[in-house]
CSV table of C-alpha atoms in Angstrom, one decimal:
chain,number,residue,atom,x,y,z
A,1,MET,CA,160.2,-40.9,-56.2
A,2,PRO,CA,164.0,-41.3,-56.5
A,3,GLU,CA,165.3,-44.8,-56.2
A,4,THR,CA,166.7,-45.4,-52.7
A,5,THR,CA,168.5,-48.7,-53.2
A,6,THR,CA,169.3,-51.4,-55.7
A,7,GLU,CA,170.1,-55.1,-55.6
A,8,ARG,CA,173.8,-54.4,-56.2
A,9,VAL,CA,173.9,-51.8,-53.4
A,10,GLU,CA,172.2,-54.2,-51.0
A,11,GLN,CA,174.8,-56.8,-51.9
A,12,ILE,CA,177.6,-54.4,-51.1
A,13,LEU,CA,176.0,-53.3,-47.8
A,14,SER,CA,175.7,-57.0,-46.8
A,15,TRP,CA,179.5,-57.1,-46.5
A,16,TYR,CA,179.5,-54.5,-43.7
A,17,GLU,CA,177.1,-56.3,-41.3
A,18,SER,CA,179.1,-55.3,-38.2
A,19,ASP,CA,178.4,-51.6,-38.8
A,20,ASN,CA,175.7,-49.6,-37.2
A,21,PRO,CA,172.7,-48.2,-39.1
A,22,GLY,CA,174.2,-44.7,-39.3
A,23,THR,CA,177.4,-45.9,-41.0
A,24,ARG,CA,175.4,-48.2,-43.4
A,25,ALA,CA,173.0,-45.3,-44.2
A,26,ASN,CA,176.0,-43.0,-45.1
A,27,LEU,CA,177.5,-45.8,-47.2
A,28,ARG,CA,174.2,-46.3,-49.0
A,29,ARG,CA,174.0,-42.5,-49.5
A,30,MET,CA,177.4,-42.5,-51.2
A,31,LEU,CA,176.6,-45.5,-53.3
A,32,MET,CA,173.2,-44.1,-54.4
A,33,SER,CA,174.4,-40.5,-55.2
A,34,GLY,CA,175.2,-39.0,-58.6
A,35,ARG,CA,175.1,-40.5,-62.1
A,36,LEU,CA,176.5,-43.8,-60.9
A,37,GLY,CA,174.0,-44.1,-58.1
A,38,GLY,CA,172.8,-47.7,-57.6
A,39,THR,CA,175.4,-49.3,-59.9
A,40,GLY,CA,177.9,-50.2,-57.2
A,41,LYS,CA,180.4,-48.0,-58.9
A,42,MET,CA,181.8,-44.7,-57.6
A,43,VAL,CA,183.6,-41.6,-59.0
A,44,ILE,CA,184.8,-39.2,-56.3
A,45,LEU,CA,186.3,-35.8,-56.7
A,46,PRO,CA,189.2,-35.2,-54.2
A,47,VAL,CA,190.7,-31.8,-53.8
A,48,ASP,CA,193.5,-32.0,-51.2
A,49,GLN,CA,196.2,-30.9,-53.6
A,50,GLY,CA,196.3,-27.3,-52.4
A,51,PHE,CA,197.5,-28.5,-49.0
A,52,GLU,CA,199.7,-31.2,-50.4
A,53,HIS,CA,201.4,-29.4,-53.3
A,54,GLY,CA,200.6,-25.7,-52.9
A,55,PRO,CA,198.1,-23.3,-54.6
A,56,ALA,CA,199.9,-22.4,-57.8
A,57,ARG,CA,200.9,-26.0,-58.6
A,58,SER,CA,197.3,-27.1,-58.0
A,59,PHE,CA,195.1,-24.3,-59.3
A,60,ALA,CA,197.1,-22.0,-61.7
A,61,LYS,CA,196.2,-24.2,-64.7
A,62,ASN,CA,192.5,-23.4,-64.0
A,63,PRO,CA,192.4,-20.3,-61.8
A,64,ALA,CA,188.7,-20.9,-61.0
A,65,GLY,CA,190.0,-23.6,-58.7
A,66,TYR,CA,191.4,-21.2,-56.2
A,67,ASP,CA,187.8,-20.8,-55.0
A,68,PRO,CA,186.6,-23.7,-52.8
A,69,GLU,CA,183.1,-23.5,-54.2
A,70,TYR,CA,184.3,-24.2,-57.7
A,71,HIS,CA,185.3,-27.8,-56.8
A,72,VAL,CA,182.2,-28.9,-54.9
A,73,GLN,CA,180.0,-27.4,-57.7
A,74,LEU,CA,182.1,-29.3,-60.2
A,75,ALA,CA,181.5,-32.5,-58.3
A,76,LEU,CA,177.8,-31.8,-58.1
A,77,ASP,CA,177.5,-30.9,-61.8
A,78,ALA,CA,179.4,-33.9,-62.9
A,79,GLY,CA,177.3,-36.3,-60.8
A,80,CYS,CA,180.1,-37.5,-58.6
A,81,ASN,CA,179.2,-39.9,-55.7
A,82,ALA,CA,181.1,-37.7,-53.2
A,83,TYR,CA,183.5,-34.8,-52.7
A,84,ALA,CA,186.6,-35.1,-50.5
A,85,ALA,CA,188.7,-32.3,-49.1
A,86,PRO,CA,190.5,-31.0,-46.0
A,87,LEU,CA,188.9,-29.1,-43.2
A,88,GLY,CA,189.2,-25.6,-44.7
A,89,PHE,CA,187.7,-26.4,-48.1
A,90,ILE,CA,184.8,-28.3,-46.5
A,91,GLU,CA,184.1,-25.5,-44.0
A,92,ALA,CA,184.0,-22.9,-46.8
A,93,VAL,CA,181.2,-24.7,-48.6
A,94,ALA,CA,179.3,-26.8,-46.0
A,95,HIS,CA,176.7,-24.1,-45.2
A,96,LYS,CA,175.5,-24.1,-48.8
A,97,TYR,CA,176.2,-27.7,-50.0
A,98,ALA,CA,175.8,-30.0,-47.0
A,99,GLY,CA,173.2,-32.6,-47.9
A,100,ARG,CA,173.5,-31.9,-51.6
A,101,ILE,CA,176.5,-34.2,-52.2
A,102,PRO,CA,178.2,-36.6,-49.7
A,103,PHE,CA,181.3,-35.0,-48.1
A,104,ILE,CA,184.5,-36.8,-47.1
A,105,LEU,CA,186.5,-34.9,-44.6
A,106,LYS,CA,190.2,-35.6,-45.1
A,107,LEU,CA,191.5,-35.9,-41.6
A,108,ASN,CA,195.3,-35.9,-42.3
A,109,ASN,CA,197.4,-34.1,-44.8
A,110,SER,CA,201.0,-33.2,-45.5
A,111,ASP,CA,202.7,-30.4,-47.3
A,112,SER,CA,205.7,-30.3,-49.7
A,113,LEU,CA,207.6,-27.5,-47.9
A,114,SER,CA,209.8,-29.6,-45.6
A,115,LYS,CA,213.3,-30.5,-47.0
A,116,LEU,CA,214.2,-32.5,-44.0
A,117,GLY,CA,213.3,-35.9,-45.4
A,118,GLY,CA,212.7,-38.6,-42.8
A,119,ALA,CA,209.8,-41.1,-42.6
A,120,PRO,CA,206.7,-40.1,-44.6
A,121,ILE,CA,203.8,-39.2,-42.2
A,122,SER,CA,200.9,-36.8,-42.5
A,123,ALA,CA,199.6,-34.5,-39.8
A,124,VAL,CA,196.1,-35.0,-38.4
A,125,THR,CA,194.4,-31.8,-39.5
A,126,GLY,CA,190.7,-32.6,-38.8
A,127,SER,CA,188.5,-34.5,-36.4
A,128,VAL,CA,185.5,-36.8,-36.4
A,129,LYS,CA,183.6,-34.2,-34.4
A,130,GLU,CA,184.3,-31.7,-37.2
A,131,ALA,CA,183.1,-34.2,-39.8
A,132,VAL,CA,179.8,-34.6,-37.9
A,133,ARG,CA,179.5,-30.8,-37.4
A,134,LEU,CA,179.9,-30.2,-41.1
A,135,GLY,CA,177.4,-32.9,-42.2
A,136,CYS,CA,180.0,-35.2,-43.7
A,137,SER,CA,179.2,-38.8,-44.7
A,138,ALA,CA,182.8,-40.1,-44.3
A,139,ILE,CA,186.3,-39.4,-43.0
A,140,GLY,CA,189.4,-39.9,-45.1
A,141,TYR,CA,192.8,-40.8,-43.9
A,142,THR,CA,196.1,-41.5,-45.6
A,143,ILE,CA,198.5,-44.3,-44.5
A,144,TYR,CA,202.0,-44.9,-45.9
A,145,PRO,CA,202.7,-48.6,-45.6
A,146,ALA,CA,206.5,-49.0,-45.9
A,147,SER,CA,207.2,-45.8,-44.0
A,148,ASP,CA,209.2,-46.1,-40.8
A,149,ALA,CA,206.4,-44.1,-39.2
A,150,ARG,CA,203.7,-46.6,-40.4
A,151,ASN,CA,202.9,-48.0,-36.9
A,152,ALA,CA,202.0,-44.5,-35.6
A,153,GLN,CA,199.8,-44.0,-38.6
A,154,TYR,CA,198.1,-47.4,-38.1
A,155,GLU,CA,197.4,-46.6,-34.5
A,156,HIS,CA,196.0,-43.1,-35.3
A,157,LEU,CA,193.8,-44.6,-37.9
A,158,ARG,CA,192.5,-47.3,-35.6
A,159,ALA,CA,191.4,-44.7,-33.0
A,160,LEU,CA,189.8,-42.5,-35.6
A,161,THR,CA,188.1,-45.4,-37.3
A,162,GLU,CA,186.6,-46.5,-33.9
A,163,GLU,CA,185.3,-43.0,-33.3
A,164,ALA,CA,184.0,-42.5,-36.8
A,165,LYS,CA,182.1,-45.8,-36.8
A,166,ALA,CA,180.6,-44.9,-33.4
A,167,HIS,CA,179.3,-41.7,-34.9
A,168,GLY,CA,177.9,-43.4,-38.0
A,169,LEU,CA,180.5,-42.3,-40.5
A,170,VAL,CA,182.1,-44.2,-43.4
A,171,VAL,CA,185.9,-44.6,-43.3
A,172,VAL,CA,187.9,-44.1,-46.6
A,173,VAL,CA,191.6,-45.0,-46.5
A,174,TRP,CA,194.2,-43.7,-49.0
A,175,SER,CA,196.7,-46.6,-48.8
A,176,TYR,CA,199.9,-45.4,-50.5
A,177,PRO,CA,203.1,-47.4,-49.9
A,178,ARG,CA,206.0,-45.0,-49.5
A,179,GLY,CA,209.2,-44.9,-47.6
A,180,ALA,CA,212.3,-47.0,-46.8
A,181,GLY,CA,210.5,-50.3,-47.3
A,182,VAL,CA,210.0,-50.0,-51.0
A,183,SER,CA,211.8,-48.5,-54.0
A,184,LYS,CA,210.2,-45.5,-55.8
A,185,GLU,CA,209.2,-47.8,-58.7
A,186,GLY,CA,208.0,-50.4,-56.3
A,187,GLU,CA,205.4,-48.0,-54.8
A,188,THR,CA,203.0,-49.0,-57.5
A,189,ALA,CA,204.2,-52.6,-58.0
A,190,VAL,CA,201.3,-55.1,-58.1
A,191,ASP,CA,202.4,-57.0,-55.0
A,192,ILE,CA,202.7,-53.8,-53.1
A,193,ALA,CA,199.4,-52.4,-54.3
A,194,ALA,CA,197.7,-55.6,-53.3
A,195,TYR,CA,199.4,-55.5,-49.9
A,196,ALA,CA,198.3,-51.9,-49.4
A,197,ALA,CA,194.7,-52.9,-50.1
A,198,GLN,CA,194.9,-55.8,-47.7
A,199,ILE,CA,196.4,-53.6,-44.9
A,200,ALA,CA,193.6,-50.9,-45.3
A,201,ALA,CA,190.9,-53.6,-45.2
A,202,GLN,CA,192.5,-55.1,-42.1
A,203,LEU,CA,192.4,-51.7,-40.4
A,204,GLY,CA,188.7,-51.5,-40.9
A,205,ALA,CA,188.3,-49.3,-44.0
A,206,HIS,CA,185.0,-49.3,-45.8
A,207,ILE,CA,186.4,-47.8,-49.0
A,208,ILE,CA,190.0,-48.3,-50.0
A,209,LYS,CA,191.9,-46.0,-52.4
A,210,VAL,CA,195.1,-47.3,-54.0
A,211,LYS,CA,197.1,-46.4,-57.1
A,212,PRO,CA,196.8,-48.4,-60.4
A,213,PRO,CA,199.3,-51.2,-60.1
A,214,LYS,CA,202.2,-51.7,-62.6
A,215,ALA,CA,203.5,-55.0,-64.0
A,216,LEU,CA,206.2,-55.3,-61.5
A,217,VAL,CA,206.7,-57.5,-58.4
A,218,GLU,CA,208.8,-55.6,-55.8
A,219,LEU,CA,209.4,-58.1,-53.0
A,220,ALA,CA,211.6,-61.2,-53.7
A,221,GLU,CA,209.5,-63.3,-51.3
A,222,ALA,CA,206.3,-62.3,-53.1
A,223,LYS,CA,207.9,-62.9,-56.5
A,224,LYS,CA,208.4,-66.6,-55.7
A,225,VAL,CA,204.7,-67.0,-55.0
A,226,TYR,CA,203.5,-65.0,-58.1
A,227,ASP,CA,205.7,-67.2,-60.2
A,228,GLU,CA,204.8,-70.5,-58.6
A,229,GLN,CA,201.0,-69.8,-58.6
A,230,LYS,CA,201.2,-68.1,-62.0
A,231,ILE,CA,199.2,-65.1,-60.8
A,232,PRO,CA,198.4,-63.1,-64.0
A,233,ILE,CA,199.8,-59.5,-64.0
A,234,ALA,CA,200.4,-58.8,-67.7
A,235,THR,CA,197.5,-56.4,-68.2
A,236,LEU,CA,196.1,-53.6,-66.0
A,237,ALA,CA,192.8,-55.5,-65.8
A,238,ASP,CA,194.7,-58.6,-64.5
A,239,ARG,CA,196.5,-56.5,-61.9
A,240,VAL,CA,193.4,-54.7,-60.8
A,241,ARG,CA,191.5,-58.0,-60.4
A,242,HIS,CA,194.3,-59.2,-58.1
A,243,VAL,CA,194.3,-56.0,-56.0
A,244,VAL,CA,190.5,-56.2,-55.6
A,245,GLN,CA,190.7,-59.9,-54.7
A,246,SER,CA,193.3,-58.9,-52.0
A,247,ALA,CA,190.7,-56.8,-50.3
A,248,PHE,CA,188.7,-59.7,-48.7
A,249,ASN,CA,188.0,-61.4,-52.0
A,250,GLY,CA,186.4,-58.3,-53.4
A,251,LYS,CA,184.2,-57.7,-50.4
A,252,ARG,CA,185.6,-54.3,-49.7
A,253,ILE,CA,185.1,-51.3,-52.0
A,254,VAL,CA,188.4,-50.6,-53.8
A,255,ILE,CA,188.7,-47.5,-55.9
A,256,PHE,CA,191.8,-46.3,-57.8
A,257,SER,CA,193.4,-42.8,-58.0
A,258,GLY,CA,193.8,-40.9,-61.2
A,259,GLY,CA,197.4,-39.9,-60.4
A,260,GLU,CA,199.3,-37.2,-62.1
A,261,ALA,CA,197.7,-35.0,-64.8
A,262,LYS,CA,197.7,-36.7,-68.2
A,263,GLY,CA,195.9,-36.5,-71.6
A,264,THR,CA,192.3,-37.5,-72.1
A,265,ASP,CA,193.1,-40.6,-74.1
A,266,ALA,CA,195.5,-41.9,-71.5
A,267,VAL,CA,192.9,-41.3,-68.7
A,268,LEU,CA,190.2,-43.1,-70.5
A,269,GLU,CA,192.4,-46.0,-71.5
A,270,GLU,CA,193.4,-46.5,-67.9
A,271,ILE,CA,189.7,-46.3,-66.8
A,272,ARG,CA,188.9,-49.1,-69.3
A,273,GLY,CA,191.5,-51.3,-67.7
A,274,LEU,CA,190.3,-50.5,-64.2
A,275,LYS,CA,186.7,-51.3,-65.1
A,276,GLU,CA,187.6,-54.5,-66.9
A,277,GLY,CA,189.5,-55.6,-63.8
A,278,GLY,CA,186.5,-55.1,-61.5
A,279,ALA,CA,187.4,-51.8,-59.9
A,280,PHE,CA,184.6,-50.2,-57.9
A,281,GLY,CA,185.5,-46.9,-59.4
A,282,SER,CA,187.9,-43.9,-59.4
A,283,ILE,CA,188.9,-41.0,-57.3
A,284,MET,CA,190.0,-38.3,-59.7
A,285,GLY,CA,191.4,-34.9,-58.8
A,286,ARG,CA,194.0,-33.1,-60.9
A,287,ASN,CA,192.9,-34.8,-64.1
A,288,ALA,CA,189.5,-33.1,-63.6
A,289,PHE,CA,189.8,-29.8,-61.8
A,290,GLN,CA,192.9,-28.6,-63.6
A,291,ARG,CA,190.9,-28.6,-66.9
A,292,PRO,CA,188.4,-25.9,-67.9
A,293,LYS,CA,185.1,-26.8,-66.4
A,294,ALA,CA,183.4,-27.8,-69.7
A,295,GLU,CA,186.3,-30.1,-70.5
A,296,ALA,CA,186.3,-31.6,-67.0
A,297,LEU,CA,182.6,-32.3,-67.1
A,298,LYS,CA,183.0,-34.0,-70.5
A,299,LEU,CA,185.9,-36.1,-69.2
A,300,LEU,CA,184.0,-37.2,-66.0
A,301,ALA,CA,180.9,-38.1,-68.1
A,302,GLU,CA,183.1,-40.3,-70.3
A,303,VAL,CA,184.6,-41.9,-67.2
A,304,MET,CA,181.2,-42.7,-65.7
A,305,LYS,CA,180.0,-44.0,-69.1
A,306,ILE,CA,182.8,-46.5,-69.2
A,307,TYR,CA,182.0,-47.7,-65.6
A,308,THR,CA,178.4,-48.3,-66.6
A,309,THR,CA,178.9,-50.0,-70.0
């Protein structure tokens, strides 16, 4: 009989005592799925790039990716903990794959067509009802701390989080600082990444997705504290440890994005730093699905191996 829980999973679930049995069951399902099931670590395949960047930029490198089924089968074959996508991609595969791998329905998305500029904000493109209808375990939502439109995003997320939790779903928040409040380089500064994790945790996220932090402190007020308290930020592991600490002293699941496509050695070196710093895992899209399938499966296997060594 397959294992249904582990001591580590039970420890993580104990941090979410205010949640109802449905939400905790879905969180357990995600933590117990795939090759990393039971370890407390997660690797999730997200495929929202077609909406965000356009089909050719996303899928031309590996044309099999134009087909929605390719991605969910890749996540399943690789042994990922979950598969995340917007409404259209989930609808295209749910009839065949619901229950075979946990789904995360990405409820807001943006496109790269507008040249108008302005405050970064994504459109709500899905609903909690649709997540339930499609057999999803979780909803996903992106916030842009530092955007002039951040308050509207926080308020939308609060309402969606309340509804999702009432329906027994897990809430996954992409917390990506972007906008007038930070410089382009500062979007991945260690103080900003830690702040982004804290904001997502305060907004009720069960799982928080942030970018790997760089050895830069963006805010002058924060820099004084980092210097006075001698907070270590020299290595990626140091910075990841600090970001995880910032999410309720490590009592919220913090996973890190894979970012732009890069070489295998660079991906694996980054994963080693994330793992050493106590990351709960990775959410890796373009670095997986833009490769030929055999190469993607090999890479994801190596990533999972690092998280379990």
